[in-house]
Every structure is written in C-alpha cells, then in structure tokens.
Short mmCIF file of C-alpha atoms in Angstrom, two decimals:
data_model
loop_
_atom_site.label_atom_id
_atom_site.label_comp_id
_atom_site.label_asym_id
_atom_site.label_seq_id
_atom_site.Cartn_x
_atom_site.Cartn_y
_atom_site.Cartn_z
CA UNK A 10 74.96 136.29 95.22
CA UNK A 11 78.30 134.62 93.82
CA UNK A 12 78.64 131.20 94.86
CA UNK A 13 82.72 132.75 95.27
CA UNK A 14 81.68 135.63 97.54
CA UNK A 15 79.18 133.44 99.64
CA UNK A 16 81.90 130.90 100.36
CA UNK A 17 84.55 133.67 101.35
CA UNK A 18 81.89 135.38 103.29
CA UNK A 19 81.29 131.94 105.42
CA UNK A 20 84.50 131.26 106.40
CA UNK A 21 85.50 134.86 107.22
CA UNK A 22 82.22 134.28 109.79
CA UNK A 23 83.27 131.02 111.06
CA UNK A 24 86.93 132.41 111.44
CA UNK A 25 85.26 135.62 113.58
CA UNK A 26 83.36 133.15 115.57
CA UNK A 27 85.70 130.75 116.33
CA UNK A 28 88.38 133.00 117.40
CA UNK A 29 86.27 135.79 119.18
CA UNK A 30 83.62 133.51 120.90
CA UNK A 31 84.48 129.92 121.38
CA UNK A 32 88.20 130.38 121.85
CA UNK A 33 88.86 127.10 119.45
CA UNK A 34 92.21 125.91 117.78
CA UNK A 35 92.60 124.16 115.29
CA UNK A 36 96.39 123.84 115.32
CA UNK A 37 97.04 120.64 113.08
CA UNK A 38 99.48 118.60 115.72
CA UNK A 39 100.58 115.45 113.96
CA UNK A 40 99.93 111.93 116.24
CA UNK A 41 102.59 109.76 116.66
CA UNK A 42 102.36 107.13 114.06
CA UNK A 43 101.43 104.04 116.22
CA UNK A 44 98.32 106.19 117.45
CA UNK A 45 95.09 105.36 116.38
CA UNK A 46 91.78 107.24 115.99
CA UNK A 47 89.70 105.92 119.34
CA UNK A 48 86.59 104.77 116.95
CA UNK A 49 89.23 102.80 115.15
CA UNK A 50 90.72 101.44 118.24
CA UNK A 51 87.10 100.58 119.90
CA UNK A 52 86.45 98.92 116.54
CA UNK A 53 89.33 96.87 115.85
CA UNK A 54 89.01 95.49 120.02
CA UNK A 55 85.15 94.59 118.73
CA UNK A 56 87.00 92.62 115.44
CA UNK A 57 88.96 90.90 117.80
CA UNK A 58 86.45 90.08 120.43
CA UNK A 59 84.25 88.77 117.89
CA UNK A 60 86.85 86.33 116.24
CA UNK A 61 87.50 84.79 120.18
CA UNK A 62 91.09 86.47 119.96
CA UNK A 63 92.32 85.84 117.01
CA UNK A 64 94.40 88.65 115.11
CA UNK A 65 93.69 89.71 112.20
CA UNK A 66 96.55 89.35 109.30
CA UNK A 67 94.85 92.35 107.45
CA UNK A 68 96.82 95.58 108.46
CA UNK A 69 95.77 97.43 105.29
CA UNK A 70 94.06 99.98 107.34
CA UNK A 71 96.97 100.58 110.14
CA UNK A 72 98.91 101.55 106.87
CA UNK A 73 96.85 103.65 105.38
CA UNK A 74 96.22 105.52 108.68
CA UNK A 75 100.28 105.93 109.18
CA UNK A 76 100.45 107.27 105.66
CA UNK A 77 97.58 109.44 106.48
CA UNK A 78 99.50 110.89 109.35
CA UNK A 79 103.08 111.43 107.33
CA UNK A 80 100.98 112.52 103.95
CA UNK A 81 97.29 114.29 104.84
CA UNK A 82 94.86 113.90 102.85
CA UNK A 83 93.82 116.91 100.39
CA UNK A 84 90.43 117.86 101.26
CA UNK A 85 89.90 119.93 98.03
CA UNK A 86 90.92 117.15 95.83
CA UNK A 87 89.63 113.85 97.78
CA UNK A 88 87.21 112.00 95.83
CA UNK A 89 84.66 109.76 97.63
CA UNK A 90 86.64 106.25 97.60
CA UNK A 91 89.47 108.27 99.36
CA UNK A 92 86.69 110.01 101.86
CA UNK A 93 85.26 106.34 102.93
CA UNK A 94 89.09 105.12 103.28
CA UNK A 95 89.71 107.26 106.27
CA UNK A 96 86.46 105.32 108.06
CA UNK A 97 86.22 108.55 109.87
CA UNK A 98 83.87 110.19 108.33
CA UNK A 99 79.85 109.13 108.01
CA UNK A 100 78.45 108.95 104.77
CA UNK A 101 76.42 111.99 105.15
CA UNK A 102 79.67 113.61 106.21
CA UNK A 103 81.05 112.56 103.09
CA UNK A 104 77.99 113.58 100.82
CA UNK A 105 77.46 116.94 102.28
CA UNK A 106 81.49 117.87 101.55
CA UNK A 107 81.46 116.65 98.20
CA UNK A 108 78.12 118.74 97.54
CA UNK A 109 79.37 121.36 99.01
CA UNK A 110 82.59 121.81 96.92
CA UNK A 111 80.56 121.04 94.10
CA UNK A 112 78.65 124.22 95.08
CA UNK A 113 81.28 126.68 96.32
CA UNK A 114 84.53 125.15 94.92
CA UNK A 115 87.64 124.19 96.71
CA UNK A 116 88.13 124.68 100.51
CA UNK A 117 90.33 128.36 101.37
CA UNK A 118 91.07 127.05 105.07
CA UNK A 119 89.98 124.68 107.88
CA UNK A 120 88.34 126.85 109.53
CA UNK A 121 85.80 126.62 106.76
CA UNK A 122 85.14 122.89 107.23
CA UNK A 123 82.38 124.07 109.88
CA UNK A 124 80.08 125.40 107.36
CA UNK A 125 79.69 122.36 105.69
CA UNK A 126 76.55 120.66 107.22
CA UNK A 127 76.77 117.55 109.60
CA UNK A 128 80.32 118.42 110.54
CA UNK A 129 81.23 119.22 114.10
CA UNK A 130 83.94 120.92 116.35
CA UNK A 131 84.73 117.43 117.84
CA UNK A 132 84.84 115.60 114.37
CA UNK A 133 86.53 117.71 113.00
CA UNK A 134 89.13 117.55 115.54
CA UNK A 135 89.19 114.24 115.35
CA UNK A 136 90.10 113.97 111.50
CA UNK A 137 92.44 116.67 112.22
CA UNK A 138 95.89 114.62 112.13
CA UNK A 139 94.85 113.19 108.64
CA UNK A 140 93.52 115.74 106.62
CA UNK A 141 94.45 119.09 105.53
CA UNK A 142 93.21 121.91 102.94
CA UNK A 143 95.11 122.96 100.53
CA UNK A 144 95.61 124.47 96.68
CA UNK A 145 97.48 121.63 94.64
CA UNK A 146 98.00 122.73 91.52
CA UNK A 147 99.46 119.98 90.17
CA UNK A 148 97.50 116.93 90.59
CA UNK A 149 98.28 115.09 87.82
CA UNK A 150 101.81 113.62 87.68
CA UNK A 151 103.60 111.46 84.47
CA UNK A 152 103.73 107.77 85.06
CA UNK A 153 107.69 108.56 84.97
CA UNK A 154 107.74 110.78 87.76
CA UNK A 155 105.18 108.60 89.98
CA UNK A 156 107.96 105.97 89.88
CA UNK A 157 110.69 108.44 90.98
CA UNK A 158 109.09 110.68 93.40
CA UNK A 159 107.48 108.67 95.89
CA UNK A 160 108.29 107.00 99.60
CA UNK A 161 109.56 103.74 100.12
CA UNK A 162 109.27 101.75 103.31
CA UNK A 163 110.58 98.63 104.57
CA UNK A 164 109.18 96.57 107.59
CA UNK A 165 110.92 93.48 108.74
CA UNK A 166 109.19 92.03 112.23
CA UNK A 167 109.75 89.23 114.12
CA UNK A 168 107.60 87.73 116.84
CA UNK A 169 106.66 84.74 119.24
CA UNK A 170 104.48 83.29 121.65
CA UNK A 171 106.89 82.28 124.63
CA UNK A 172 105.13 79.96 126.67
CA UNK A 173 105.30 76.47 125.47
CA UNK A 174 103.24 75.03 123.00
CA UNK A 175 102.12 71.54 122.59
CA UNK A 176 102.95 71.58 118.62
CA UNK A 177 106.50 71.71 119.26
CA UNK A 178 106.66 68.84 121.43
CA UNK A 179 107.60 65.34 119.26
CA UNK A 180 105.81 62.02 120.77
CA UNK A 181 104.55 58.94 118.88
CA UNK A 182 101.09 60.00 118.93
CA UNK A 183 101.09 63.53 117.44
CA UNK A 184 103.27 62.65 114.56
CA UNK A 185 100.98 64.43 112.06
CA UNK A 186 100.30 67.41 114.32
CA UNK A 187 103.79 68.10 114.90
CA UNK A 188 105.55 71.72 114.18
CA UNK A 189 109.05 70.97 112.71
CA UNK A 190 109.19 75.02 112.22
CA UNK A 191 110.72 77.56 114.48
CA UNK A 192 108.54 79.42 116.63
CA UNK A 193 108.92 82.71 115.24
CA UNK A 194 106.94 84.14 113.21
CA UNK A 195 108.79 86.74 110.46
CA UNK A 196 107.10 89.24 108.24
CA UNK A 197 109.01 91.22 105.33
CA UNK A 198 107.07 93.75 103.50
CA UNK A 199 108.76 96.50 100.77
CA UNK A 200 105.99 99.27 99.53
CA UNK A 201 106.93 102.18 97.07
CA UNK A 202 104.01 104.46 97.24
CA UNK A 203 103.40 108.22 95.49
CA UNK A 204 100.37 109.78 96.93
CA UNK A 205 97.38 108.21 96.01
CA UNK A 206 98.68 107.79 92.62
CA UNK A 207 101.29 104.91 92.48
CA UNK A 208 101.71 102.05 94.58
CA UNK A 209 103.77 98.68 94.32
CA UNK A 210 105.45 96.36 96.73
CA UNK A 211 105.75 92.79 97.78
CA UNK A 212 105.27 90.67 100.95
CA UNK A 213 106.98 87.65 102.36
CA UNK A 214 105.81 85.96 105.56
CA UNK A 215 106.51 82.64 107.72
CA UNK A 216 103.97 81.58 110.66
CA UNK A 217 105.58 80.00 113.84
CA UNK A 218 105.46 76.46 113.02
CA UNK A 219 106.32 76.68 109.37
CA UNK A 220 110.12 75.51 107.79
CA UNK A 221 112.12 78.22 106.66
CA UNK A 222 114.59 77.11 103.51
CA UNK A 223 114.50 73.33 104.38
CA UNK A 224 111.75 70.74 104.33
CA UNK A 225 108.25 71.57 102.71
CA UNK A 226 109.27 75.45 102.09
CA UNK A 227 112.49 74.91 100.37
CA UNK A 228 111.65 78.57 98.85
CA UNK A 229 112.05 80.12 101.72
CA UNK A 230 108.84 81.74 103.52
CA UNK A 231 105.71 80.39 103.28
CA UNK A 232 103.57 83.03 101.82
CA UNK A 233 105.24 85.57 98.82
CA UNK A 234 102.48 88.64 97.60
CA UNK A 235 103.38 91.00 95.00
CA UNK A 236 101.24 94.16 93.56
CA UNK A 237 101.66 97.13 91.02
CA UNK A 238 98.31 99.65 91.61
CA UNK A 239 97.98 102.39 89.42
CA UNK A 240 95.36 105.38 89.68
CA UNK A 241 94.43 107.81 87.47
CA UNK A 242 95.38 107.57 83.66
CA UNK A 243 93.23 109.33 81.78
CA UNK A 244 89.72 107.37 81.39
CA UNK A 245 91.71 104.40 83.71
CA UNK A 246 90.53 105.03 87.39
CA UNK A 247 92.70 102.43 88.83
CA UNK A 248 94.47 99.22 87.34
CA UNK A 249 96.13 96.39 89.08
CA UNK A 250 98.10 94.04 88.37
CA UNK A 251 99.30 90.74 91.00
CA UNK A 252 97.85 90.99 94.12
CA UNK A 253 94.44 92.98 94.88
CA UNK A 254 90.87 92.83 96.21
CA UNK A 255 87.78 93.47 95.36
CA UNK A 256 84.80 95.08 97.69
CA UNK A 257 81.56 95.63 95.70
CA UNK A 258 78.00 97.04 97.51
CA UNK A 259 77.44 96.21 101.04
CA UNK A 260 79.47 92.91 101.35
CA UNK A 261 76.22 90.31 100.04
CA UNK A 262 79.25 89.40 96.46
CA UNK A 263 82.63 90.32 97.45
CA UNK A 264 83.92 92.49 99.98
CA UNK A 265 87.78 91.43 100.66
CA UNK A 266 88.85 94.58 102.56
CA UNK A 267 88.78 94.46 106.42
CA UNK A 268 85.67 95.68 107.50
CA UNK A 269 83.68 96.45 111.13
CA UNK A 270 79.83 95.40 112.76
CA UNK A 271 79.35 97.30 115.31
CA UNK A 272 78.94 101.67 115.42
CA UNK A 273 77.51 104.30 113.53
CA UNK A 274 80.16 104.40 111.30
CA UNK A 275 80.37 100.83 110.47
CA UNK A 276 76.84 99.98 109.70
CA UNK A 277 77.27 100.93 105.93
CA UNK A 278 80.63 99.34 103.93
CA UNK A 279 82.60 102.37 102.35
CA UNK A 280 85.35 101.22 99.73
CA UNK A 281 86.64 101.84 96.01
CA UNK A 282 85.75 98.74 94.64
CA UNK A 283 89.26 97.84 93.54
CA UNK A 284 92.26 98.16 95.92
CA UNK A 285 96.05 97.22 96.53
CA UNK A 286 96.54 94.28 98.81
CA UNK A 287 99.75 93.59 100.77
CA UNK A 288 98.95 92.45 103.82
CA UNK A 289 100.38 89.34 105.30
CA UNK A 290 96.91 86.78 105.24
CA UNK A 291 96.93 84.09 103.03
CA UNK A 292 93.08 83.90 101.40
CA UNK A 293 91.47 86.77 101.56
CA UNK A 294 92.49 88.54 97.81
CA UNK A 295 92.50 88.28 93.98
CA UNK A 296 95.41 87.59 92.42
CA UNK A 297 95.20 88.73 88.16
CA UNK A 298 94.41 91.57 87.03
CA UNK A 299 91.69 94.15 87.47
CA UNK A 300 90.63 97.45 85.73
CA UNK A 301 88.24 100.50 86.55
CA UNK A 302 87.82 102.77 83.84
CA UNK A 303 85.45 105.98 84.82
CA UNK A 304 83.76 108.78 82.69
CA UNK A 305 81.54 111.52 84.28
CA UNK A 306 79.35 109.88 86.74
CA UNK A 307 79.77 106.56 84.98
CA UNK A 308 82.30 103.64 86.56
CA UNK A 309 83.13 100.19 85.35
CA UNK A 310 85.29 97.59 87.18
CA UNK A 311 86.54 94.09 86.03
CA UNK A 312 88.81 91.71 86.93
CA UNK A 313 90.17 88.08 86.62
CA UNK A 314 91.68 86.08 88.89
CA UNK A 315 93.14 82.52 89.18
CA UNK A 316 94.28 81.17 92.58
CA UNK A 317 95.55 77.75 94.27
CA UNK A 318 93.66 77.08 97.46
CA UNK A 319 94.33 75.11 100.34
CA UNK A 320 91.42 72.09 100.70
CA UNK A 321 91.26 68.74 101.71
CA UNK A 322 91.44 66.64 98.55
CA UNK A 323 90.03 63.09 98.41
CA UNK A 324 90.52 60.69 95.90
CA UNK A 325 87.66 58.00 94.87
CA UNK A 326 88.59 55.14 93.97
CA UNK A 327 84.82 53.99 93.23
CA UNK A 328 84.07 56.41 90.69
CA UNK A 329 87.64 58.00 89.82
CA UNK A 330 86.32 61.23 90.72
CA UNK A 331 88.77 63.01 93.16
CA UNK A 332 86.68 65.52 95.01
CA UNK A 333 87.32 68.48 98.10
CA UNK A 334 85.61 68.12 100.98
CA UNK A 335 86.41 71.47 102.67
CA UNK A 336 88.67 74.58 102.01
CA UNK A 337 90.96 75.63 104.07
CA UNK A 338 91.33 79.48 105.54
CA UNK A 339 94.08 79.37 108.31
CA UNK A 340 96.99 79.89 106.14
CA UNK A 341 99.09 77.62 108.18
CA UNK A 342 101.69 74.91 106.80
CA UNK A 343 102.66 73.36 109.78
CA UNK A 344 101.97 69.85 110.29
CA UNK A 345 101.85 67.10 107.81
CA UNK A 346 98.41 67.27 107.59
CA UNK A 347 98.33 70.89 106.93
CA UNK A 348 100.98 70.68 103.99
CA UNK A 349 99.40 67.68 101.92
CA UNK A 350 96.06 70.53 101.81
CA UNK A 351 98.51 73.05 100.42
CA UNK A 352 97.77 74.29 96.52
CA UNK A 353 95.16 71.23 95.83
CA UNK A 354 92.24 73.40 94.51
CA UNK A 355 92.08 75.15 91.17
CA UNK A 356 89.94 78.74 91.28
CA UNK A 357 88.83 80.77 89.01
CA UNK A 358 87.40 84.06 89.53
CA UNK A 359 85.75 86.53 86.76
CA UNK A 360 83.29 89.73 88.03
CA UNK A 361 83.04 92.84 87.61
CA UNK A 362 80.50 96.19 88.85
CA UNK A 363 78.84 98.93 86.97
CA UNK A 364 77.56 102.19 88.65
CA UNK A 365 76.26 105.18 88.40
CA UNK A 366 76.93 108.04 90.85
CA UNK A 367 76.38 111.45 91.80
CA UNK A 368 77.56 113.36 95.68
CA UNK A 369 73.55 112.19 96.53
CA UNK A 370 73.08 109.36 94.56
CA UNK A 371 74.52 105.99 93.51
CA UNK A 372 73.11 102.65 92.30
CA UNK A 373 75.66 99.38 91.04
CA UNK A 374 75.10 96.45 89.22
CA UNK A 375 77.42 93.57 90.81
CA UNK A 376 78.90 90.29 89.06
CA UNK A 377 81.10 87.56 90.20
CA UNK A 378 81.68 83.78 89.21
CA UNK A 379 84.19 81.67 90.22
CA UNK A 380 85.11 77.96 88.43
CA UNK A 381 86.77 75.17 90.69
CA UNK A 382 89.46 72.71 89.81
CA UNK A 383 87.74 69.77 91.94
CA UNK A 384 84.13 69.46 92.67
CA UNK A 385 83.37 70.04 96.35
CA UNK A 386 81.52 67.72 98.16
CA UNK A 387 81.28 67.58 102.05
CA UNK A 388 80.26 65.04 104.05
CA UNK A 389 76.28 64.09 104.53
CA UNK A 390 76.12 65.84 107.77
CA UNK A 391 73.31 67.58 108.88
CA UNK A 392 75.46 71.13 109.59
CA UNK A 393 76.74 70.38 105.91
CA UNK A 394 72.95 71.08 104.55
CA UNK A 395 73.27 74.41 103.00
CA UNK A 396 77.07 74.24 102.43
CA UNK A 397 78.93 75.54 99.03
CA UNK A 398 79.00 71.80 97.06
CA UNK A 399 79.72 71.50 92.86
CA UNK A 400 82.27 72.66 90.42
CA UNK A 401 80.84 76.33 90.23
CA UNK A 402 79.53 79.22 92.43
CA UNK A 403 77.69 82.80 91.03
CA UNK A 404 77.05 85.61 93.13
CA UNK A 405 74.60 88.71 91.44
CA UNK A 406 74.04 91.91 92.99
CA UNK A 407 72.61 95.69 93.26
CA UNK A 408 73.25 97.92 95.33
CA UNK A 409 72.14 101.47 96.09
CA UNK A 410 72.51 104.50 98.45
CA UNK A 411 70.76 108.20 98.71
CA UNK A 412 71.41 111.17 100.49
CA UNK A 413 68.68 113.36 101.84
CA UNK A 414 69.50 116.38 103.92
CA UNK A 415 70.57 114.73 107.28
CA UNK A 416 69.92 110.91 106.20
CA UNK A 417 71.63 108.31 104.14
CA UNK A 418 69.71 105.72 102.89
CA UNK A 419 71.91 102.37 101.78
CA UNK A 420 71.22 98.77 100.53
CA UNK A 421 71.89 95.54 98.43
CA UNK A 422 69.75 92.90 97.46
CA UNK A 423 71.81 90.18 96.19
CA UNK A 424 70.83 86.00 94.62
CA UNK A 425 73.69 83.30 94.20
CA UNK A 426 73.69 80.67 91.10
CA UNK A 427 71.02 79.09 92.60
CA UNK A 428 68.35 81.70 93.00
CA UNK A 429 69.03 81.92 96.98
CA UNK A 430 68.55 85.64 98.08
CA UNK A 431 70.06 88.11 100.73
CA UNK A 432 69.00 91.68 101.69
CA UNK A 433 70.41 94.36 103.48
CA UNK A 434 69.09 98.16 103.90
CA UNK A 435 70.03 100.86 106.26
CA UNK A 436 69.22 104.22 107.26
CA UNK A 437 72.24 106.23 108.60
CA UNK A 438 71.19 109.53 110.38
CA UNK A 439 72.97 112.40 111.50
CA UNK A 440 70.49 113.70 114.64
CA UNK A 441 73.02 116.62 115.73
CA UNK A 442 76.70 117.49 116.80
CA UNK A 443 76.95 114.81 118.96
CA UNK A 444 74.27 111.64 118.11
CA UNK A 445 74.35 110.08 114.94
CA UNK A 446 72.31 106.94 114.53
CA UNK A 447 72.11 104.15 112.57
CA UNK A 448 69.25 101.34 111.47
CA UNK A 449 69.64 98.36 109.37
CA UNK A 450 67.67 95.68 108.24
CA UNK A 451 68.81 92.34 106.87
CA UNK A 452 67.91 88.95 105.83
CA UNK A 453 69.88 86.21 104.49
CA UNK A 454 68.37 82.88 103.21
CA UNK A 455 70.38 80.12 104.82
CA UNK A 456 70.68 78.63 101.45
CA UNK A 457 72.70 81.77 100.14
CA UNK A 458 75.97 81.02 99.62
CA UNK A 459 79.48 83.39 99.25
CA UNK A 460 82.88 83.43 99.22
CA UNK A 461 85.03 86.32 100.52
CA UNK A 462 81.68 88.43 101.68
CA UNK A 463 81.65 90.53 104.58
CA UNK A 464 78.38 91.91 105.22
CA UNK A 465 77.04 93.50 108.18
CA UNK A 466 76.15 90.65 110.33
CA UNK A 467 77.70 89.23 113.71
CA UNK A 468 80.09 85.73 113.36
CA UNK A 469 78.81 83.68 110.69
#
C-alpha cells in the first residue's frame, strides 16, 4: 500500500477513536509563560538541591521554554537538536518521530501523533503547549529578512537579599572581605530572535556586592556577553560568533549547557553541539567563534576560543616563574581579594566533533585542547593529588547511541592528555504508556581530568 494512503488511513482511525471512544481533546491551550513543564520543575528543584541552594545563573532553558510557548515548535520540520531542546521528549520518542516522518512524510494533524510508537495520551498532552503540526511552506528565509522579521525582547530585573549580611558591614578585621557594592543585584539582557533561524543579543549583569560605575568597575556592570547565532545557510548548520557553548557526547569533553542527574529523561545528554549563550553566569561558555557545517548524514563542528579567567596568581620570586594556584568559578568581584583574581589567566580553547547520524544511529568523534597563560600549580596537599596542574589540558572522545524498537542504547568513552580514561553507557527503555526506565553505567578514573564537563554523575 502507499506509504500516503497508509498515513491518511491512520490518523482518520486515531481521529474515529479518539473522538467516538475515549472522549479525548486535544485543544492546544497555551500556559502562561512563567509555567513550567512539572518534569522540568521536579528537575530544576533536584539542580538546586544538589548545589546546597545555590541558583543557577544559566536560564537558557526558561527561555527557550517561554519562546516555545509564544512560537511552537513545527513538528513536521523539527530536526533532532530542536527535538532534544524541548527535554520533553525521550530519545526513543525522538527516534521513532523522526523515523516515522521519514516513512510517511510530514504530520496532517495532532491527532496523528498517537500512531507514532512510544508516544502516549499523557505525553502528548504534556508537550502540547509547545508544539504544533503544521504545513510551512516556506522554511527557508534570506539572511535579510531574518534580521527584519523577528521578536525582540528586553528584560531588565532587579533583586536583593533583605536580611543583613555580614559583607556589608566595615570593621578593621574584614577589610579584604568587605562589599563596597550595593546590594542589588541588576540583570539587563536584549535578544532579537527569528524562529530557529536568527538569533543575537547581549547581556549585562552586576552581583550584590559589586561597584557599579565607580571603583574597580568603572565600566559599569561587572559582566558584558554578546552573541550573533546563525542557522541554516546552505551547507552552514549553525555559526557563531561572540559568546557560545559547546556540548559534545555525554558530557566526559565539554558539555556547557545546563544539564539534569536524576529521571528518565535526564539519564542521556540531548544537545546540538553548538549553541547561543546569553545567560547571566560568568564561566561557563566559549567566547570566538564556532562553525557546523552538515551534508547528508555527515556533521562537522569547530570552534576557537580565547578567554580571561579569574585565578589566584602567585608570583615566585625564587625561580621568576609566576604560577596559578586555583581558578576561580563564582563570578563575584566583591572584595579586594576577589578583584586582584579578576582577568589573571590566559585560555585558550581549540576542539571540534565529527559525526555520523541517521533517526537510529549516530557515532562522534570528540576533540578539545585548551593552552594556559600561567602554569597551574596547587599546593602539595593531599586533596590536590589528582588536580588539573601544567600549562596544557586535552580532552578526546567518542561517543555513540542506537535505537532498537523500544530501547536506546547511549555512551562515551573518553581519555584526557594524559591517557586517564572515563566511561559512560546507558540503556534508555520505553516499557509502556506509563513506565519508561533508564540504566547507566559509569566509571571515571580519579586521575581524569575536565573542564566545563557535565556528565551524568551526582556533585563532583
């Protein structure tokens, strides 16, 4: 029978079913924008529980999810980085839809998404608010019109803690720990997005504590971001340009995006391996340029970056060797202390990825190296034993996934510069409509050594 005729026949089933037997709707109600899918929300209370309270400055996904709301995503025309950018779908969810619109072409309603293996009543509910299924016949747009076209938005937020804090309070001893800021803490962002297609914007912020136009920021706020992130030129996948990160296999290299430890859903890491940034956190990204070029089931990422990092920099006087003996990762430019560490370390970042991929099948070849300004050298302690030390650090990779039937099948096994290993495999499996399960399997030398990694593990 016609692939064509099957498909029609299908959803002209499911459509009879649903509507004379079960009695479902599927009446696409928009959320307000503040409300969050309840996996998300269970997740991001596990991020925060796990980091003993501390909030995340990474709001990437919050945005994404509001734009989801105003702008659904295009089930006929979503390919698989777009899928895994929801984190609501599993990544047999995702596999099964892309083979089945390989199979029967686009999507006629949503009705229809219940043929597609895997995919339930209640999930599909759930996605509801951010997807929808339509024919777009005009998916490509000229770089002109993708800069006049699009949504702008502009967030300006203040906040601050109100009880009293001991920073702010000026005696003899606590001189170097003292907060000559205000309190507040004040976030500017400006984003210009079209669709999935265009996206640039910039982002100022100033913690509580921090000067604002006087003192050691005479500029102003303490932290300035700024990104241009093109998609889709021809053979050109995605370029960027400023600010942007990089997420490559299952976290063992580089994965810079937030990410979750704990559900079904979170077990495997889902991401384009090149993405915007413009959140507010101050260590976290790339800042250069990167390019993804992709032909058929071929894709190729690389990128160069060059950063100033805060560290504690020591000078040594006995063999004129100045030398870091830790980097810093609060962001904070507060106290005396914390503004001599600002900007004193040099790195240099150059990686890239190569995969091959199918809707069942993917394997990746993963590459980073960074160079440092300083050496780094920590102190002889005995927690300092398998700590990042010298002038340069290498992280190598591959990474691979399969889908069969109801089960995914996912992994990286990954070696620094200095031949230290790390391994991670999973098995995620869809049981029925309302179990799916997931298994994974890791093990990390203590000698292995990363920057910017976020693989599935719990703390450090």
């Amino acid at each position: 029978m016609n692939p064509k005729l099957s498909k029609i026949l299908i959803t002209l089933f499911f459509c009879f079913v649903l509507t004379g037997f079960h009695n479902i709707s599927f009446a696409q109600v928009k959320p307000d924008s503040t409300e969050l899918p309840t996996v998300v929300e269970e997740q991001l209370e596990n991020l925060t529980e796990s980091n003993e309270d501390n909030t995340t400055e990474d709001d990437s996904y919050l945005q994404d999810i509001n734009y989801f709301v105003k702008h659904p995503l295009n089930l006929n025309y979503a390919d698989q980085g777009l899928l895994e950018q929801l984190q609501l779908l599993t990544p047999v969810q995702i596999s099964n839809l892309l083979s089945y619109r390989k199979l029967f072409g686009n999507l006629i309603s949503i009705y229809e998404l219940q043929a597609i293996p895997t995919w339930n009543v209640s999930m599909i509910k759930r996605i509801l608010p951010y997807i929808t299924v339509s024919e777009n016949l005009n998916v490509f747009k000229s770089l002109k019109s993708r800069f006049k076209d699009g949504s702008t938005t502009v967030l300006l937020r203040g906040t601050q803690i109100l009880e009293d804090q001991k920073g702010y309070i000026l005696n003899k001893d606590s001189v170097q720990n003292f907060y000559p800021g205000s309190p507040q803490k004040v976030l500017l962002r400006y984003k210009y997005k079209f669709g999935n297609l265009l996206q640039y914007g910039f982002t100022a912020e100033k913690d509580g504590g921090e000067q604002f136009f006087k003192g050691a920021q005479k500029k102003g706020f303490d932290f300035y971001s700024a990104h241009l992130f093109i998609r889709n030129l021809g053979v050109i996948k995605a370029l960027a340009l400023g600010d942007f990160v990089i997420n490559m296999g299952q976290g063992l290299t580089q994965w810079q995006s937030l990410s979750f430890s704990r559900g079904a859903l979170s077990a495997k890491r889902q991401s384009d391996v090149l993405r915007p940034y413009n959140s507010a956190g101050e260590v976290t990204f790339n800042r250069g340029i990167g390019i993804t070029l992709q032909k058929k089931n071929w894709e190729a990422t690389g990128f160069a970056s060059y950063r100033r990092l805060d560290a504690s920099f020591n000078v040594d006087t006995l063999n004129f060797e100045d030398y870091i003996s830790s980097l810093y990762n609060t962001g904070f430019h507060r106290t005396a202390n914390e503004v001599a560490g600002r900007n004193t370390q040099g790195q240099l970042s150059l990686g890239g990825n190569v995969s091959y991929s199918t809707s069942q099948f993917h394997i990746g070849a993963n590459a980073i190296h960074y160079d440092f300004e300083h050496t780094i050298q920590k102190a002889s302690l005995l927690y300092n034993k398998y700590a990042i030390s010298g002038k340069q650090l290498g992280n190598y990779s591959v990474d691979y996934s399969f889908t069969y039937r109801n089960m995914h099948f996912f992994g990286e096994a990954a070696v620094d510069n200095t031949t230290d290993y790390a391994f991670v495999n999973g098995l995620a499996l869809s049981v029925n409509s309302k179990v799916d399960m997931s298994f994974l399997y890791r093990k990390i030398s203590p000698q292995y050594q990363s920057l910017y990694t976020s693989a599935f593990t719990e703390s450090t």
